[in-house]
JSON list of N, CA and C in Angstrom, two decimals:
[
{"chain": "A", "resi": 1, "resn": "MET", "atom": "N", "xyz": [-0.32, -21.45, -37.82]},
{"chain": "A", "resi": 1, "resn": "MET", "atom": "CA", "xyz": [0.57, -21.77, -38.88]},
{"chain": "A", "resi": 1, "resn": "MET", "atom": "C", "xyz": [1.03, -23.20, -38.67]},
{"chain": "A", "resi": 2, "resn": "ARG", "atom": "N", "xyz": [0.81, -24.02, -39.70]},
{"chain": "A", "resi": 2, "resn": "ARG", "atom": "CA", "xyz": [1.23, -25.42, -39.60]},
{"chain": "A", "resi": 2, "resn": "ARG", "atom": "C", "xyz": [2.10, -25.80, -40.79]},
{"chain": "A", "resi": 3, "resn": "TYR", "atom": "N", "xyz": [3.17, -26.52, -40.50]},
{"chain": "A", "resi": 3, "resn": "TYR", "atom": "CA", "xyz": [4.10, -26.95, -41.53]},
{"chain": "A", "resi": 3, "resn": "TYR", "atom": "C", "xyz": [3.89, -28.42, -41.86]},
{"chain": "A", "resi": 4, "resn": "PHE", "atom": "N", "xyz": [4.05, -28.78, -43.12]},
{"chain": "A", "resi": 4, "resn": "PHE", "atom": "CA", "xyz": [3.95, -30.15, -43.54]},
{"chain": "A", "resi": 4, "resn": "PHE", "atom": "C", "xyz": [5.16, -30.56, -44.35]},
{"chain": "A", "resi": 5, "resn": "ALA", "atom": "N", "xyz": [5.58, -31.82, -44.22]},
{"chain": "A", "resi": 5, "resn": "ALA", "atom": "CA", "xyz": [6.64, -32.45, -45.01]},
{"chain": "A", "resi": 5, "resn": "ALA", "atom": "C", "xyz": [7.90, -31.61, -45.09]},
{"chain": "A", "resi": 6, "resn": "GLY", "atom": "N", "xyz": [8.34, -31.25, -46.31]},
{"chain": "A", "resi": 6, "resn": "GLY", "atom": "CA", "xyz": [9.59, -30.51, -46.50]},
{"chain": "A", "resi": 6, "resn": "GLY", "atom": "C", "xyz": [9.57, -29.14, -45.86]},
{"chain": "A", "resi": 7, "resn": "ALA", "atom": "N", "xyz": [8.41, -28.55, -45.71]},
{"chain": "A", "resi": 7, "resn": "ALA", "atom": "CA", "xyz": [8.34, -27.24, -45.04]},
{"chain": "A", "resi": 7, "resn": "ALA", "atom": "C", "xyz": [8.70, -27.41, -43.56]},
{"chain": "A", "resi": 8, "resn": "ARG", "atom": "N", "xyz": [8.22, -28.49, -42.95]},
{"chain": "A", "resi": 8, "resn": "ARG", "atom": "CA", "xyz": [8.58, -28.74, -41.54]},
{"chain": "A", "resi": 8, "resn": "ARG", "atom": "C", "xyz": [10.07, -28.96, -41.42]},
{"chain": "A", "resi": 9, "resn": "ALA", "atom": "N", "xyz": [10.65, -29.74, -42.29]},
{"chain": "A", "resi": 9, "resn": "ALA", "atom": "CA", "xyz": [12.10, -30.00, -42.25]},
{"chain": "A", "resi": 9, "resn": "ALA", "atom": "C", "xyz": [12.87, -28.68, -42.42]},
{"chain": "A", "resi": 10, "resn": "ALA", "atom": "N", "xyz": [12.45, -27.84, -43.36]},
{"chain": "A", "resi": 10, "resn": "ALA", "atom": "CA", "xyz": [13.14, -26.57, -43.61]},
{"chain": "A", "resi": 10, "resn": "ALA", "atom": "C", "xyz": [13.00, -25.60, -42.44]},
{"chain": "A", "resi": 11, "resn": "ALA", "atom": "N", "xyz": [11.94, -25.77, -41.63]},
{"chain": "A", "resi": 11, "resn": "ALA", "atom": "CA", "xyz": [11.74, -24.90, -40.46]},
{"chain": "A", "resi": 11, "resn": "ALA", "atom": "C", "xyz": [12.40, -25.51, -39.22]},
{"chain": "A", "resi": 12, "resn": "GLY", "atom": "N", "xyz": [13.24, -26.50, -39.41]},
{"chain": "A", "resi": 12, "resn": "GLY", "atom": "CA", "xyz": [13.96, -27.08, -38.28]},
{"chain": "A", "resi": 12, "resn": "GLY", "atom": "C", "xyz": [13.14, -28.05, -37.47]},
{"chain": "A", "resi": 13, "resn": "GLY", "atom": "N", "xyz": [12.11, -28.65, -38.09]},
{"chain": "A", "resi": 13, "resn": "GLY", "atom": "CA", "xyz": [11.30, -29.66, -37.40]},
{"chain": "A", "resi": 13, "resn": "GLY", "atom": "C", "xyz": [10.10, -29.09, -36.66]},
{"chain": "A", "resi": 14, "resn": "VAL", "atom": "N", "xyz": [9.89, -27.78, -36.73]},
{"chain": "A", "resi": 14, "resn": "VAL", "atom": "CA", "xyz": [8.74, -27.16, -36.07]},
{"chain": "A", "resi": 14, "resn": "VAL", "atom": "C", "xyz": [7.48, -27.65, -36.78]},
{"chain": "A", "resi": 15, "resn": "HIS", "atom": "N", "xyz": [6.51, -28.08, -35.99]},
{"chain": "A", "resi": 15, "resn": "HIS", "atom": "CA", "xyz": [5.24, -28.56, -36.54]},
{"chain": "A", "resi": 15, "resn": "HIS", "atom": "C", "xyz": [4.26, -27.41, -36.74]},
{"chain": "A", "resi": 16, "resn": "GLU", "atom": "N", "xyz": [4.16, -26.56, -35.74]},
{"chain": "A", "resi": 16, "resn": "GLU", "atom": "CA", "xyz": [3.26, -25.40, -35.85]},
{"chain": "A", "resi": 16, "resn": "GLU", "atom": "C", "xyz": [3.75, -24.31, -34.90]},
{"chain": "A", "resi": 17, "resn": "GLU", "atom": "N", "xyz": [3.35, -23.08, -35.22]},
{"chain": "A", "resi": 17, "resn": "GLU", "atom": "CA", "xyz": [3.68, -21.92, -34.39]},
{"chain": "A", "resi": 17, "resn": "GLU", "atom": "C", "xyz": [2.70, -20.80, -34.70]},
{"chain": "A", "resi": 18, "resn": "SER", "atom": "N", "xyz": [2.62, -19.86, -33.78]},
{"chain": "A", "resi": 18, "resn": "SER", "atom": "CA", "xyz": [1.74, -18.71, -33.97]},
{"chain": "A", "resi": 18, "resn": "SER", "atom": "C", "xyz": [2.55, -17.54, -34.49]},
{"chain": "A", "resi": 19, "resn": "ILE", "atom": "N", "xyz": [2.04, -16.89, -35.51]},
{"chain": "A", "resi": 19, "resn": "ILE", "atom": "CA", "xyz": [2.71, -15.74, -36.12]},
{"chain": "A", "resi": 19, "resn": "ILE", "atom": "C", "xyz": [1.64, -14.71, -36.46]},
{"chain": "A", "resi": 20, "resn": "GLY", "atom": "N", "xyz": [1.92, -13.48, -36.12]},
{"chain": "A", "resi": 20, "resn": "GLY", "atom": "CA", "xyz": [1.03, -12.41, -36.54]},
{"chain": "A", "resi": 20, "resn": "GLY", "atom": "C", "xyz": [1.48, -11.88, -37.89]},
{"chain": "A", "resi": 21, "resn": "ALA", "atom": "N", "xyz": [0.61, -11.97, -38.87]},
{"chain": "A", "resi": 21, "resn": "ALA", "atom": "CA", "xyz": [0.93, -11.49, -40.21]},
{"chain": "A", "resi": 21, "resn": "ALA", "atom": "C", "xyz": [-0.35, -11.01, -40.88]},
{"chain": "A", "resi": 22, "resn": "THR", "atom": "N", "xyz": [-0.19, -10.04, -41.77]},
{"chain": "A", "resi": 22, "resn": "THR", "atom": "CA", "xyz": [-1.36, -9.45, -42.44]},
{"chain": "A", "resi": 22, "resn": "THR", "atom": "C", "xyz": [-1.67, -10.09, -43.79]},
{"chain": "A", "resi": 23, "resn": "SER", "atom": "N", "xyz": [-0.66, -10.79, -44.36]},
{"chain": "A", "resi": 23, "resn": "SER", "atom": "CA", "xyz": [-0.84, -11.45, -45.66]},
{"chain": "A", "resi": 23, "resn": "SER", "atom": "C", "xyz": [0.14, -12.62, -45.74]},
{"chain": "A", "resi": 24, "resn": "LEU", "atom": "N", "xyz": [0.01, -13.46, -46.75]},
{"chain": "A", "resi": 24, "resn": "LEU", "atom": "CA", "xyz": [0.96, -14.56, -46.91]},
{"chain": "A", "resi": 24, "resn": "LEU", "atom": "C", "xyz": [2.35, -14.05, -47.21]},
{"chain": "A", "resi": 25, "resn": "ASP", "atom": "N", "xyz": [2.46, -12.97, -47.98]},
{"chain": "A", "resi": 25, "resn": "ASP", "atom": "CA", "xyz": [3.77, -12.37, -48.22]},
{"chain": "A", "resi": 25, "resn": "ASP", "atom": "C", "xyz": [4.43, -11.91, -46.93]},
{"chain": "A", "resi": 26, "resn": "ASP", "atom": "N", "xyz": [3.64, -11.26, -46.06]},
{"chain": "A", "resi": 26, "resn": "ASP", "atom": "CA", "xyz": [4.14, -10.82, -44.76]},
{"chain": "A", "resi": 26, "resn": "ASP", "atom": "C", "xyz": [4.54, -12.02, -43.92]},
{"chain": "A", "resi": 27, "resn": "LEU", "atom": "N", "xyz": [3.73, -13.05, -43.94]},
{"chain": "A", "resi": 27, "resn": "LEU", "atom": "CA", "xyz": [4.02, -14.29, -43.21]},
{"chain": "A", "resi": 27, "resn": "LEU", "atom": "C", "xyz": [5.33, -14.89, -43.68]},
{"chain": "A", "resi": 28, "resn": "ALA", "atom": "N", "xyz": [5.52, -14.97, -44.99]},
{"chain": "A", "resi": 28, "resn": "ALA", "atom": "CA", "xyz": [6.75, -15.54, -45.53]},
{"chain": "A", "resi": 28, "resn": "ALA", "atom": "C", "xyz": [7.98, -14.77, -45.10]},
{"chain": "A", "resi": 29, "resn": "THR", "atom": "N", "xyz": [7.87, -13.44, -45.06]},
{"chain": "A", "resi": 29, "resn": "THR", "atom": "CA", "xyz": [8.99, -12.61, -44.60]},
{"chain": "A", "resi": 29, "resn": "THR", "atom": "C", "xyz": [9.36, -12.93, -43.17]},
{"chain": "A", "resi": 30, "resn": "VAL", "atom": "N", "xyz": [8.36, -13.04, -42.30]},
{"chain": "A", "resi": 30, "resn": "VAL", "atom": "CA", "xyz": [8.61, -13.35, -40.88]},
{"chain": "A", "resi": 30, "resn": "VAL", "atom": "C", "xyz": [9.22, -14.75, -40.75]},
{"chain": "A", "resi": 31, "resn": "LEU", "atom": "N", "xyz": [8.68, -15.72, -41.48]},
{"chain": "A", "resi": 31, "resn": "LEU", "atom": "CA", "xyz": [9.19, -17.08, -41.40]},
{"chain": "A", "resi": 31, "resn": "LEU", "atom": "C", "xyz": [10.63, -17.21, -41.87]},
{"chain": "A", "resi": 32, "resn": "VAL", "atom": "N", "xyz": [10.97, -16.51, -42.94]},
{"chain": "A", "resi": 32, "resn": "VAL", "atom": "CA", "xyz": [12.36, -16.56, -43.44]},
{"chain": "A", "resi": 32, "resn": "VAL", "atom": "C", "xyz": [13.31, -15.92, -42.43]},
{"chain": "A", "resi": 33, "resn": "GLU", "atom": "N", "xyz": [12.86, -14.83, -41.79]},
{"chain": "A", "resi": 33, "resn": "GLU", "atom": "CA", "xyz": [13.69, -14.19, -40.75]},
{"chain": "A", "resi": 33, "resn": "GLU", "atom": "C", "xyz": [13.91, -15.15, -39.59]},
{"chain": "A", "resi": 34, "resn": "ARG", "atom": "N", "xyz": [12.91, -15.94, -39.23]},
{"chain": "A", "resi": 34, "resn": "ARG", "atom": "CA", "xyz": [13.02, -16.89, -38.12]},
{"chain": "A", "resi": 34, "resn": "ARG", "atom": "C", "xyz": [13.80, -18.13, -38.46]},
{"chain": "A", "resi": 35, "resn": "HIS", "atom": "N", "xyz": [13.56, -18.68, -39.67]},
{"chain": "A", "resi": 35, "resn": "HIS", "atom": "CA", "xyz": [14.07, -20.02, -39.96]},
{"chain": "A", "resi": 35, "resn": "HIS", "atom": "C", "xyz": [15.10, -20.07, -41.08]},
{"chain": "A", "resi": 36, "resn": "GLY", "atom": "N", "xyz": [15.31, -18.99, -41.80]},
{"chain": "A", "resi": 36, "resn": "GLY", "atom": "CA", "xyz": [16.40, -18.96, -42.79]},
{"chain": "A", "resi": 36, "resn": "GLY", "atom": "C", "xyz": [16.00, -19.23, -44.23]},
{"chain": "A", "resi": 37, "resn": "GLU", "atom": "N", "xyz": [17.01, -19.17, -45.06]},
{"chain": "A", "resi": 37, "resn": "GLU", "atom": "CA", "xyz": [16.83, -19.25, -46.52]},
{"chain": "A", "resi": 37, "resn": "GLU", "atom": "C", "xyz": [16.38, -20.61, -47.01]},
{"chain": "A", "resi": 38, "resn": "ARG", "atom": "N", "xyz": [16.68, -21.67, -46.27]},
{"chain": "A", "resi": 38, "resn": "ARG", "atom": "CA", "xyz": [16.22, -23.00, -46.70]},
{"chain": "A", "resi": 38, "resn": "ARG", "atom": "C", "xyz": [14.69, -23.01, -46.75]},
{"chain": "A", "resi": 39, "resn": "LEU", "atom": "N", "xyz": [14.05, -22.38, -45.78]},
{"chain": "A", "resi": 39, "resn": "LEU", "atom": "CA", "xyz": [12.59, -22.29, -45.79]},
{"chain": "A", "resi": 39, "resn": "LEU", "atom": "C", "xyz": [12.12, -21.37, -46.90]},
{"chain": "A", "resi": 40, "resn": "ALA", "atom": "N", "xyz": [12.88, -20.32, -47.21]},
{"chain": "A", "resi": 40, "resn": "ALA", "atom": "CA", "xyz": [12.49, -19.40, -48.30]},
{"chain": "A", "resi": 40, "resn": "ALA", "atom": "C", "xyz": [12.34, -20.15, -49.61]},
{"chain": "A", "resi": 41, "resn": "VAL", "atom": "N", "xyz": [13.24, -21.07, -49.87]},
{"chain": "A", "resi": 41, "resn": "VAL", "atom": "CA", "xyz": [13.18, -21.85, -51.11]},
{"chain": "A", "resi": 41, "resn": "VAL", "atom": "C", "xyz": [11.89, -22.70, -51.14]},
{"chain": "A", "resi": 42, "resn": "VAL", "atom": "N", "xyz": [11.55, -23.31, -50.02]},
{"chain": "A", "resi": 42, "resn": "VAL", "atom": "CA", "xyz": [10.32, -24.12, -49.95]},
{"chain": "A", "resi": 42, "resn": "VAL", "atom": "C", "xyz": [9.10, -23.25, -50.14]},
{"chain": "A", "resi": 43, "resn": "LEU", "atom": "N", "xyz": [9.08, -22.07, -49.51]},
{"chain": "A", "resi": 43, "resn": "LEU", "atom": "CA", "xyz": [7.92, -21.19, -49.57]},
{"chain": "A", "resi": 43, "resn": "LEU", "atom": "C", "xyz": [7.63, -20.71, -50.98]},
{"chain": "A", "resi": 44, "resn": "LYS", "atom": "N", "xyz": [8.66, -20.55, -51.79]},
{"chain": "A", "resi": 44, "resn": "LYS", "atom": "CA", "xyz": [8.47, -20.10, -53.18]},
{"chain": "A", "resi": 44, "resn": "LYS", "atom": "C", "xyz": [7.65, -21.11, -53.99]},
{"chain": "A", "resi": 45, "resn": "ALA", "atom": "N", "xyz": [7.78, -22.39, -53.68]},
{"chain": "A", "resi": 45, "resn": "ALA", "atom": "CA", "xyz": [7.08, -23.42, -54.45]},
{"chain": "A", "resi": 45, "resn": "ALA", "atom": "C", "xyz": [5.84, -23.97, -53.73]},
{"chain": "A", "resi": 46, "resn": "ALA", "atom": "N", "xyz": [5.65, -23.57, -52.47]},
{"chain": "A", "resi": 46, "resn": "ALA", "atom": "CA", "xyz": [4.59, -24.14, -51.65]},
{"chain": "A", "resi": 46, "resn": "ALA", "atom": "C", "xyz": [3.20, -23.63, -52.02]},
{"chain": "A", "resi": 47, "resn": "SER", "atom": "N", "xyz": [2.20, -24.42, -51.62]},
{"chain": "A", "resi": 47, "resn": "SER", "atom": "CA", "xyz": [0.82, -24.02, -51.68]},
{"chain": "A", "resi": 47, "resn": "SER", "atom": "C", "xyz": [0.41, -23.64, -50.26]},
{"chain": "A", "resi": 48, "resn": "PHE", "atom": "N", "xyz": [-0.57, -22.76, -50.15]},
{"chain": "A", "resi": 48, "resn": "PHE", "atom": "CA", "xyz": [-1.02, -22.31, -48.84]},
{"chain": "A", "resi": 48, "resn": "PHE", "atom": "C", "xyz": [-2.52, -22.56, -48.71]},
{"chain": "A", "resi": 49, "resn": "LEU", "atom": "N", "xyz": [-2.92, -23.08, -47.58]},
{"chain": "A", "resi": 49, "resn": "LEU", "atom": "CA", "xyz": [-4.34, -23.18, -47.24]},
{"chain": "A", "resi": 49, "resn": "LEU", "atom": "C", "xyz": [-4.59, -22.19, -46.11]},
{"chain": "A", "resi": 50, "resn": "VAL", "atom": "N", "xyz": [-5.63, -21.40, -46.24]},
{"chain": "A", "resi": 50, "resn": "VAL", "atom": "CA", "xyz": [-6.04, -20.46, -45.19]},
{"chain": "A", "resi": 50, "resn": "VAL", "atom": "C", "xyz": [-7.39, -20.94, -44.70]},
{"chain": "A", "resi": 51, "resn": "ASP", "atom": "N", "xyz": [-7.41, -21.39, -43.45]},
{"chain": "A", "resi": 51, "resn": "ASP", "atom": "CA", "xyz": [-8.63, -21.98, -42.86]},
{"chain": "A", "resi": 51, "resn": "ASP", "atom": "C", "xyz": [-9.20, -23.08, -43.76]},
{"chain": "A", "resi": 52, "resn": "GLY", "atom": "N", "xyz": [-8.30, -23.90, -44.32]},
{"chain": "A", "resi": 52, "resn": "GLY", "atom": "CA", "xyz": [-8.69, -25.04, -45.12]},
{"chain": "A", "resi": 52, "resn": "GLY", "atom": "C", "xyz": [-8.97, -24.79, -46.58]},
{"chain": "A", "resi": 53, "resn": "LEU", "atom": "N", "xyz": [-8.88, -23.54, -47.03]},
{"chain": "A", "resi": 53, "resn": "LEU", "atom": "CA", "xyz": [-9.14, -23.20, -48.41]},
{"chain": "A", "resi": 53, "resn": "LEU", "atom": "C", "xyz": [-7.87, -22.72, -49.12]},
{"chain": "A", "resi": 54, "resn": "ALA", "atom": "N", "xyz": [-7.64, -23.20, -50.34]},
{"chain": "A", "resi": 54, "resn": "ALA", "atom": "CA", "xyz": [-6.47, -22.77, -51.09]},
{"chain": "A", "resi": 54, "resn": "ALA", "atom": "C", "xyz": [-6.47, -21.28, -51.28]},
{"chain": "A", "resi": 55, "resn": "CYS", "atom": "N", "xyz": [-5.32, -20.66, -51.08]},
{"chain": "A", "resi": 55, "resn": "CYS", "atom": "CA", "xyz": [-5.17, -19.22, -51.27]},
{"chain": "A", "resi": 55, "resn": "CYS", "atom": "C", "xyz": [-4.01, -19.01, -52.24]},
{"chain": "A", "resi": 56, "resn": "HIS", "atom": "N", "xyz": [-4.31, -18.41, -53.39]},
{"chain": "A", "resi": 56, "resn": "HIS", "atom": "CA", "xyz": [-3.30, -18.20, -54.42]},
{"chain": "A", "resi": 56, "resn": "HIS", "atom": "C", "xyz": [-2.79, -16.77, -54.47]},
{"chain": "A", "resi": 57, "resn": "ASP", "atom": "N", "xyz": [-3.49, -15.87, -53.79]},
{"chain": "A", "resi": 57, "resn": "ASP", "atom": "CA", "xyz": [-3.09, -14.46, -53.77]},
{"chain": "A", "resi": 57, "resn": "ASP", "atom": "C", "xyz": [-2.33, -14.20, -52.48]},
{"chain": "A", "resi": 58, "resn": "ARG", "atom": "N", "xyz": [-1.03, -14.13, -52.60]},
{"chain": "A", "resi": 58, "resn": "ARG", "atom": "CA", "xyz": [-0.18, -13.99, -51.42]},
{"chain": "A", "resi": 58, "resn": "ARG", "atom": "C", "xyz": [-0.22, -12.58, -50.81]},
{"chain": "A", "resi": 59, "resn": "ARG", "atom": "N", "xyz": [-0.89, -11.66, -51.51]},
{"chain": "A", "resi": 59, "resn": "ARG", "atom": "CA", "xyz": [-1.03, -10.30, -50.95]},
{"chain": "A", "resi": 59, "resn": "ARG", "atom": "C", "xyz": [-2.39, -10.08, -50.30]},
{"chain": "A", "resi": 60, "resn": "ALA", "atom": "N", "xyz": [-3.28, -11.07, -50.41]},
{"chain": "A", "resi": 60, "resn": "ALA", "atom": "CA", "xyz": [-4.63, -10.93, -49.82]},
{"chain": "A", "resi": 60, "resn": "ALA", "atom": "C", "xyz": [-4.51, -10.88, -48.28]},
{"chain": "A", "resi": 61, "resn": "ALA", "atom": "N", "xyz": [-5.39, -10.12, -47.68]},
{"chain": "A", "resi": 61, "resn": "ALA", "atom": "CA", "xyz": [-5.40, -9.97, -46.21]},
{"chain": "A", "resi": 61, "resn": "ALA", "atom": "C", "xyz": [-5.74, -11.32, -45.56]},
{"chain": "A", "resi": 62, "resn": "LEU", "atom": "N", "xyz": [-5.01, -11.65, -44.51]},
{"chain": "A", "resi": 62, "resn": "LEU", "atom": "CA", "xyz": [-5.32, -12.84, -43.73]},
{"chain": "A", "resi": 62, "resn": "LEU", "atom": "C", "xyz": [-6.31, -12.49, -42.63]},
{"chain": "A", "resi": 63, "resn": "PRO", "atom": "N", "xyz": [-7.35, -13.29, -42.46]},
{"chain": "A", "resi": 63, "resn": "PRO", "atom": "CA", "xyz": [-8.30, -13.04, -41.37]},
{"chain": "A", "resi": 63, "resn": "PRO", "atom": "C", "xyz": [-7.61, -13.21, -40.01]},
{"chain": "A", "resi": 64, "resn": "ALA", "atom": "N", "xyz": [-8.01, -12.45, -39.04]},
{"chain": "A", "resi": 64, "resn": "ALA", "atom": "CA", "xyz": [-7.47, -12.60, -37.69]},
{"chain": "A", "resi": 64, "resn": "ALA", "atom": "C", "xyz": [-7.69, -13.99, -37.18]},
{"chain": "A", "resi": 65, "resn": "GLY", "atom": "N", "xyz": [-6.68, -14.60, -36.61]},
{"chain": "A", "resi": 65, "resn": "GLY", "atom": "CA", "xyz": [-6.81, -15.95, -36.06]},
{"chain": "A", "resi": 65, "resn": "GLY", "atom": "C", "xyz": [-6.89, -17.07, -37.06]},
{"chain": "A", "resi": 66, "resn": "ALA", "atom": "N", "xyz": [-6.60, -16.79, -38.34]},
{"chain": "A", "resi": 66, "resn": "ALA", "atom": "CA", "xyz": [-6.65, -17.82, -39.38]},
{"chain": "A", "resi": 66, "resn": "ALA", "atom": "C", "xyz": [-5.60, -18.88, -39.15]},
{"chain": "A", "resi": 67, "resn": "THR", "atom": "N", "xyz": [-5.92, -20.10, -39.57]},
{"chain": "A", "resi": 67, "resn": "THR", "atom": "CA", "xyz": [-4.94, -21.20, -39.58]},
{"chain": "A", "resi": 67, "resn": "THR", "atom": "C", "xyz": [-4.38, -21.28, -41.00]},
{"chain": "A", "resi": 68, "resn": "VAL", "atom": "N", "xyz": [-3.06, -21.18, -41.11]},
{"chain": "A", "resi": 68, "resn": "VAL", "atom": "CA", "xyz": [-2.41, -21.27, -42.41]},
{"chain": "A", "resi": 68, "resn": "VAL", "atom": "C", "xyz": [-1.61, -22.54, -42.46]},
{"chain": "A", "resi": 69, "resn": "ASP", "atom": "N", "xyz": [-1.84, -23.34, -43.48]},
{"chain": "A", "resi": 69, "resn": "ASP", "atom": "CA", "xyz": [-1.06, -24.58, -43.70]},
{"chain": "A", "resi": 69, "resn": "ASP", "atom": "C", "xyz": [-0.11, -24.35, -44.87]},
{"chain": "A", "resi": 70, "resn": "ILE", "atom": "N", "xyz": [1.15, -24.73, -44.67]},
{"chain": "A", "resi": 70, "resn": "ILE", "atom": "CA", "xyz": [2.14, -24.63, -45.74]},
{"chain": "A", "resi": 70, "resn": "ILE", "atom": "C", "xyz": [2.36, -26.04, -46.29]},
{"chain": "A", "resi": 71, "resn": "LEU", "atom": "N", "xyz": [2.04, -26.20, -47.56]},
{"chain": "A", "resi": 71, "resn": "LEU", "atom": "CA", "xyz": [2.14, -27.51, -48.23]},
{"chain": "A", "resi": 71, "resn": "LEU", "atom": "C", "xyz": [3.17, -27.43, -49.34]},
{"chain": "A", "resi": 72, "resn": "PRO", "atom": "N", "xyz": [4.34, -27.99, -49.11]},
{"chain": "A", "resi": 72, "resn": "PRO", "atom": "CA", "xyz": [5.34, -28.00, -50.19]},
{"chain": "A", "resi": 72, "resn": "PRO", "atom": "C", "xyz": [4.91, -28.97, -51.30]},
{"chain": "A", "resi": 73, "resn": "PRO", "atom": "N", "xyz": [5.52, -28.87, -52.46]},
{"chain": "A", "resi": 73, "resn": "PRO", "atom": "CA", "xyz": [5.19, -29.83, -53.52]},
{"chain": "A", "resi": 73, "resn": "PRO", "atom": "C", "xyz": [5.50, -31.24, -53.05]},
{"chain": "A", "resi": 74, "resn": "PHE", "atom": "N", "xyz": [4.63, -32.15, -53.36]},
{"chain": "A", "resi": 74, "resn": "PHE", "atom": "CA", "xyz": [4.79, -33.55, -52.96]},
{"chain": "A", "resi": 74, "resn": "PHE", "atom": "C", "xyz": [5.16, -34.40, -54.15]},
{"chain": "A", "resi": 75, "resn": "ALA", "atom": "N", "xyz": [6.01, -35.39, -53.95]},
{"chain": "A", "resi": 75, "resn": "ALA", "atom": "CA", "xyz": [6.36, -36.30, -55.01]},
{"chain": "A", "resi": 75, "resn": "ALA", "atom": "C", "xyz": [5.27, -37.36, -55.16]},
{"chain": "A", "resi": 76, "resn": "GLY", "atom": "N", "xyz": [5.21, -37.99, -56.29]},
{"chain": "A", "resi": 76, "resn": "GLY", "atom": "CA", "xyz": [4.22, -39.06, -56.49]},
{"chain": "A", "resi": 76, "resn": "GLY", "atom": "C", "xyz": [3.03, -38.56, -57.24]},
{"chain": "A", "resi": 77, "resn": "GLY", "atom": "N", "xyz": [1.98, -39.35, -57.20]},
{"chain": "A", "resi": 77, "resn": "GLY", "atom": "CA", "xyz": [0.84, -38.95, -57.98]},
{"chain": "A", "resi": 77, "resn": "GLY", "atom": "C", "xyz": [-0.44, -39.52, -57.55]}
]
């Protein structure tokens, strides 16, 4: 699990950590329990990459050992 930009700030500056989760929804629940509601707000608007590929179905099963990147909305163009 890797955090970028505003997601990293909302997680208290954590760059990456290991989390066991079965889906992105499950992952979000664990992350909010660990880091609080500020991260919950970011996660609602964030995009997720699973092993480098965009994943839009937050209920889809995560492969064992997958790398998940949390990308909050970025300003600019």
